[in-house]
mmCIF file of C-alpha atoms in Angstrom:
data_model
loop_
_atom_site.group_PDB
_atom_site.id
_atom_site.type_symbol
_atom_site.label_atom_id
_atom_site.label_comp_id
_atom_site.label_asym_id
_atom_site.label_seq_id
_atom_site.Cartn_x
_atom_site.Cartn_y
_atom_site.Cartn_z
ATOM 1 C CA MET A 836 77.664 97.138 61.533
ATOM 2 C CA ASN A 837 79.237 97.536 65.194
ATOM 3 C CA ALA A 838 78.105 97.620 68.355
ATOM 4 C CA ALA A 839 77.628 101.290 68.638
ATOM 5 C CA ALA A 840 75.544 101.192 65.420
ATOM 6 C CA LEU A 841 73.474 98.345 66.964
ATOM 7 C CA ARG A 842 72.872 100.611 70.092
ATOM 8 C CA VAL A 843 71.711 103.477 67.852
ATOM 9 C CA LEU A 844 69.332 101.192 66.052
ATOM 10 C CA ILE A 845 67.692 99.759 69.163
ATOM 11 C CA ILE A 846 67.146 103.467 70.525
ATOM 12 C CA GLY A 847 65.537 104.327 67.271
ATOM 13 C CA ALA A 848 63.300 101.049 67.506
ATOM 14 C CA LEU A 849 62.302 101.712 71.274
ATOM 15 C CA THR A 850 61.609 105.752 71.028
ATOM 16 C CA GLY A 851 58.294 106.405 71.003
ATOM 17 C CA LYS A 852 57.056 102.572 70.629
ATOM 18 C CA THR A 853 56.689 102.111 74.523
ATOM 19 C CA ASP A 854 55.305 103.494 77.622
ATOM 20 C CA ALA A 855 58.559 105.282 78.010
ATOM 21 C CA ALA A 856 57.735 107.353 74.922
ATOM 22 C CA GLY A 857 61.128 109.661 74.255
ATOM 23 C CA ARG A 858 62.773 108.690 77.620
ATOM 24 C CA VAL A 859 65.150 106.000 76.056
ATOM 25 C CA TYR A 860 68.693 107.011 76.900
ATOM 26 C CA SER A 861 72.184 105.843 76.197
ATOM 27 C CA PRO A 862 74.642 106.259 77.709
ATOM 28 C CA ARG A 863 73.319 107.831 80.550
ATOM 29 C CA ASP A 864 74.023 107.849 84.518
ATOM 30 C CA TRP A 865 71.135 105.974 85.835
ATOM 31 C CA PRO A 866 69.911 107.717 89.034
ATOM 32 C CA THR A 867 66.312 108.468 88.040
ATOM 33 C CA SER A 868 63.389 110.002 89.921
ATOM 34 C CA GLU A 869 59.454 109.423 89.658
ATOM 35 C CA ASP A 870 58.989 112.019 87.176
ATOM 36 C CA MET A 871 60.964 110.463 84.788
ATOM 37 C CA TYR A 872 59.357 107.172 84.913
ATOM 38 C CA PRO A 873 58.814 104.815 82.722
ATOM 39 C CA ALA A 874 62.561 105.149 81.262
ATOM 40 C CA ILE A 875 64.526 102.824 79.331
ATOM 41 C CA LEU A 876 68.404 102.683 79.304
ATOM 42 C CA VAL A 877 70.231 100.995 76.426
ATOM 43 C CA GLN A 878 73.816 99.758 76.610
ATOM 44 C CA THR A 879 75.964 97.138 74.708
ATOM 45 C CA PRO A 880 78.142 95.592 77.245
ATOM 46 C CA PHE A 881 79.450 92.335 75.742
ATOM 47 C CA ASP A 882 80.744 91.797 72.062
ATOM 48 C CA LEU A 883 81.743 88.439 70.714
ATOM 49 C CA LYS A 884 83.681 87.755 67.571
ATOM 50 C CA ASN A 885 83.904 84.249 65.930
ATOM 51 C CA SER A 886 86.471 84.365 62.924
ATOM 52 C CA LEU A 887 85.092 82.951 59.546
ATOM 53 C CA GLY A 888 88.551 81.900 58.318
ATOM 54 C CA ARG A 889 92.131 83.104 58.629
ATOM 55 C CA ASN A 890 93.889 86.113 57.101
ATOM 56 C CA VAL A 891 90.680 87.874 56.101
ATOM 57 C CA PRO A 892 89.064 89.928 58.902
ATOM 58 C CA GLN A 893 85.611 88.492 58.531
ATOM 59 C CA PHE A 894 83.497 87.509 61.710
ATOM 60 C CA THR A 895 80.050 86.157 62.820
ATOM 61 C CA THR A 896 79.380 89.048 65.938
ATOM 62 C CA VAL A 897 77.104 88.541 68.604
ATOM 63 C CA THR A 898 76.505 91.699 70.594
ATOM 64 C CA THR A 899 74.630 91.491 73.865
ATOM 65 C CA VAL A 900 72.224 94.667 73.889
ATOM 66 C CA ARG A 901 71.045 95.384 77.606
ATOM 67 C CA ILE A 902 67.735 97.260 77.965
ATOM 68 C CA THR A 903 66.996 98.283 81.263
ATOM 69 C CA GLY A 904 63.541 99.757 82.109
ATOM 70 C CA ARG A 905 62.578 101.371 85.056
ATOM 71 C CA LEU A 906 59.162 102.568 86.417
ATOM 72 C CA GLN A 907 57.107 103.194 89.605
ATOM 73 C CA GLU A 908 53.907 102.541 90.937
ATOM 74 C CA LEU A 909 52.258 103.706 93.880
ATOM 75 C CA ASP A 910 49.379 101.817 96.262
ATOM 76 C CA GLU A 911 45.969 103.278 95.409
ATOM 77 C CA VAL A 912 44.043 104.491 98.465
ATOM 78 C CA ASP A 913 43.125 101.671 101.086
ATOM 79 C CA GLN A 914 44.579 99.085 98.827
ATOM 80 C CA ASP A 915 48.215 97.388 98.897
ATOM 81 C CA ASN A 916 48.450 96.917 95.319
ATOM 82 C CA GLY A 917 51.405 99.114 94.347
ATOM 83 C CA ALA A 918 53.438 95.983 93.997
ATOM 84 C CA GLU A 919 51.043 94.288 91.501
ATOM 85 C CA LYS A 920 50.583 97.432 89.522
ATOM 86 C CA ALA A 921 54.483 97.712 89.297
ATOM 87 C CA GLU A 922 54.774 93.983 87.954
ATOM 88 C CA VAL A 923 51.901 94.181 85.308
ATOM 89 C CA ALA A 924 53.344 97.384 84.073
ATOM 90 C CA LEU A 925 56.774 95.736 83.722
ATOM 91 C CA GLU A 926 55.286 92.914 82.190
ATOM 92 C CA ASN A 927 53.642 95.212 79.504
ATOM 93 C CA LEU A 928 56.922 97.513 79.055
ATOM 94 C CA ARG A 929 58.764 93.966 78.561
ATOM 95 C CA GLU A 930 56.174 92.946 75.830
ATOM 96 C CA GLN A 931 56.302 96.525 74.153
ATOM 97 C CA ILE A 932 60.157 96.376 74.254
ATOM 98 C CA GLU A 933 60.413 92.997 72.540
ATOM 99 C CA ARG A 934 57.674 93.732 69.807
ATOM 100 C CA ALA A 935 59.498 97.226 68.877
ATOM 101 C CA VAL A 936 63.036 95.505 68.522
ATOM 102 C CA ILE A 937 62.260 92.498 66.801
ATOM 103 C CA ASN A 938 59.690 94.282 64.648
ATOM 104 C CA SER A 939 62.315 96.731 63.488
ATOM 105 C CA TYR A 940 62.633 96.562 59.969
ATOM 106 C CA GLU A 941 66.028 98.638 60.114
ATOM 107 C CA LEU A 942 67.317 96.454 62.656
ATOM 108 C CA THR A 943 66.265 92.969 61.179
ATOM 109 C CA ARG A 944 67.555 94.267 57.753
ATOM 110 C CA GLN A 945 71.096 94.740 59.139
ATOM 111 C CA THR A 946 71.396 91.936 61.443
ATOM 112 C CA GLN A 947 71.423 88.242 60.945
ATOM 113 C CA GLN A 948 69.213 87.038 63.911
ATOM 114 C CA PHE A 949 68.180 87.528 67.401
ATOM 115 C CA LEU A 950 69.978 84.603 68.932
ATOM 116 C CA GLN A 951 68.638 84.796 72.426
ATOM 117 C CA VAL A 952 66.424 87.146 74.558
ATOM 118 C CA ARG A 953 66.664 86.878 78.178
ATOM 119 C CA SER A 954 64.758 89.181 80.766
ATOM 120 C CA THR A 955 64.325 89.465 84.635
ATOM 121 C CA ILE A 956 61.811 91.502 86.452
ATOM 122 C CA ASP A 957 62.630 92.925 89.912
ATOM 123 C CA VAL A 958 60.059 94.845 92.313
ATOM 124 C CA ASN A 959 61.257 96.855 95.330
ATOM 125 C CA ALA A 960 58.933 98.356 98.048
ATOM 126 C CA GLY A 961 62.090 100.036 99.536
ATOM 127 C CA GLY A 962 61.129 103.668 98.667
ATOM 128 C CA GLU A 963 57.787 105.881 98.375
ATOM 129 C CA GLY A 964 56.342 103.682 95.927
ATOM 130 C CA HIS A 965 57.100 100.140 94.706
ATOM 131 C CA THR A 966 60.153 100.899 92.010
ATOM 132 C CA ALA A 967 60.259 98.070 89.591
ATOM 133 C CA GLN A 968 62.969 97.105 87.095
ATOM 134 C CA LEU A 969 63.032 95.011 83.993
ATOM 135 C CA LEU A 970 66.541 93.669 82.874
ATOM 136 C CA MET A 971 66.415 92.476 79.368
ATOM 137 C CA GLU A 972 69.399 91.160 77.280
ATOM 138 C CA LEU A 973 69.047 90.460 73.420
ATOM 139 C CA ASP A 974 72.156 88.588 71.784
ATOM 140 C CA ILE A 975 71.955 89.676 68.277
ATOM 141 C CA GLU A 976 74.144 88.302 65.653
ATOM 142 C CA TYR A 977 75.571 90.263 62.575
ATOM 143 C CA TYR A 978 78.364 89.827 60.169
ATOM 144 C CA GLN A 979 81.482 91.985 60.091
ATOM 145 C CA GLY A 980 83.753 91.614 57.243
ATOM 146 C CA PRO A 981 86.621 93.812 55.717
ATOM 147 C CA GLU A 982 84.539 96.868 55.241
ATOM 148 C CA ASP A 983 84.137 97.189 58.796
ATOM 149 C CA PHE A 984 87.812 97.440 59.737
ATOM 150 C CA TYR A 985 90.222 100.141 58.849
ATOM 151 C CA PRO A 986 92.193 99.237 55.765
ATOM 152 C CA ILE A 987 95.543 97.927 56.173
ATOM 153 C CA ASP A 988 98.398 100.072 55.524
ATOM 154 C CA THR A 989 100.445 99.254 52.482
ATOM 155 C CA THR A 990 103.330 100.791 50.486
ATOM 156 C CA PRO A 991 101.772 101.794 46.830
ATOM 157 C CA LEU A 992 103.224 100.018 44.000
ATOM 158 C CA GLU A 993 105.139 102.778 42.083
ATOM 159 C CA GLY A 994 106.794 100.626 39.283
ATOM 160 C CA ILE A 995 108.517 97.606 38.403
ATOM 161 C CA ASP A 996 112.027 97.023 37.273
ATOM 162 C CA VAL A 997 112.747 93.898 35.389
ATOM 163 C CA THR A 998 116.574 92.819 35.660
ATOM 164 C CA ILE A 999 118.312 90.009 33.674
ATOM 165 C CA LYS A 1000 121.513 88.473 34.879
ATOM 166 C CA GLN A 1001 124.061 88.131 32.217
ATOM 167 C CA PRO A 1002 126.007 84.835 31.796
ATOM 168 C CA ASP A 1003 128.990 86.845 33.095
ATOM 169 C CA GLY A 1004 127.008 87.530 36.466
ATOM 170 C CA THR A 1005 126.709 91.311 35.711
ATOM 171 C CA PRO A 1006 122.750 92.516 36.073
ATOM 172 C CA GLU A 1007 121.176 94.340 32.950
ATOM 173 C CA VAL A 1008 118.323 96.317 33.438
ATOM 174 C CA TYR A 1009 115.973 94.783 30.820
ATOM 175 C CA ALA A 1010 112.521 97.141 31.142
ATOM 176 C CA THR A 1011 111.286 99.714 33.677
ATOM 177 C CA PHE A 1012 107.583 100.238 34.376
ATOM 178 C CA ASP A 1013 106.419 103.175 36.223
ATOM 179 C CA LEU A 1014 102.805 103.043 37.427
ATOM 180 C CA PRO A 1015 100.534 106.121 37.634
ATOM 181 C CA GLN A 1016 99.676 107.232 40.747
#
């Protein structure tokens, strides 16, 4: 397991399970337009490894997965309710994302725990409609061991020579063992 594999699992958990349907992206430049909404972007910007001991690459790793959801709502005719509609839609999207990720069998099978979940909602009326954005960060803990890292370069053992030093100081080869390669 690593951050890239975790990101792929999150994308799989979200695709088709939220109002964004298949509009789950990573990586992607983020400019969006109304016809793309709602949309979700998944990134893994932070990775923290805590060693489990000396001389062996074993870590408890915490990767922060950042999920950004974006949508837009327009005011209804004769009503100034676009911001409220955007807020409600974003709250629903947040619930859908949490359920999809936390209930993902593949994700929970390959990780240890969801250490923390943080989310913020922002609604902006600066454009034609009310653009709303959800920023959710999940700290996900998992184990990384020797199998997750490149093997250590070693020189293969080709054989063993056993030499005995004689009383007069001259070395005498006692045995030679050639190992199959």
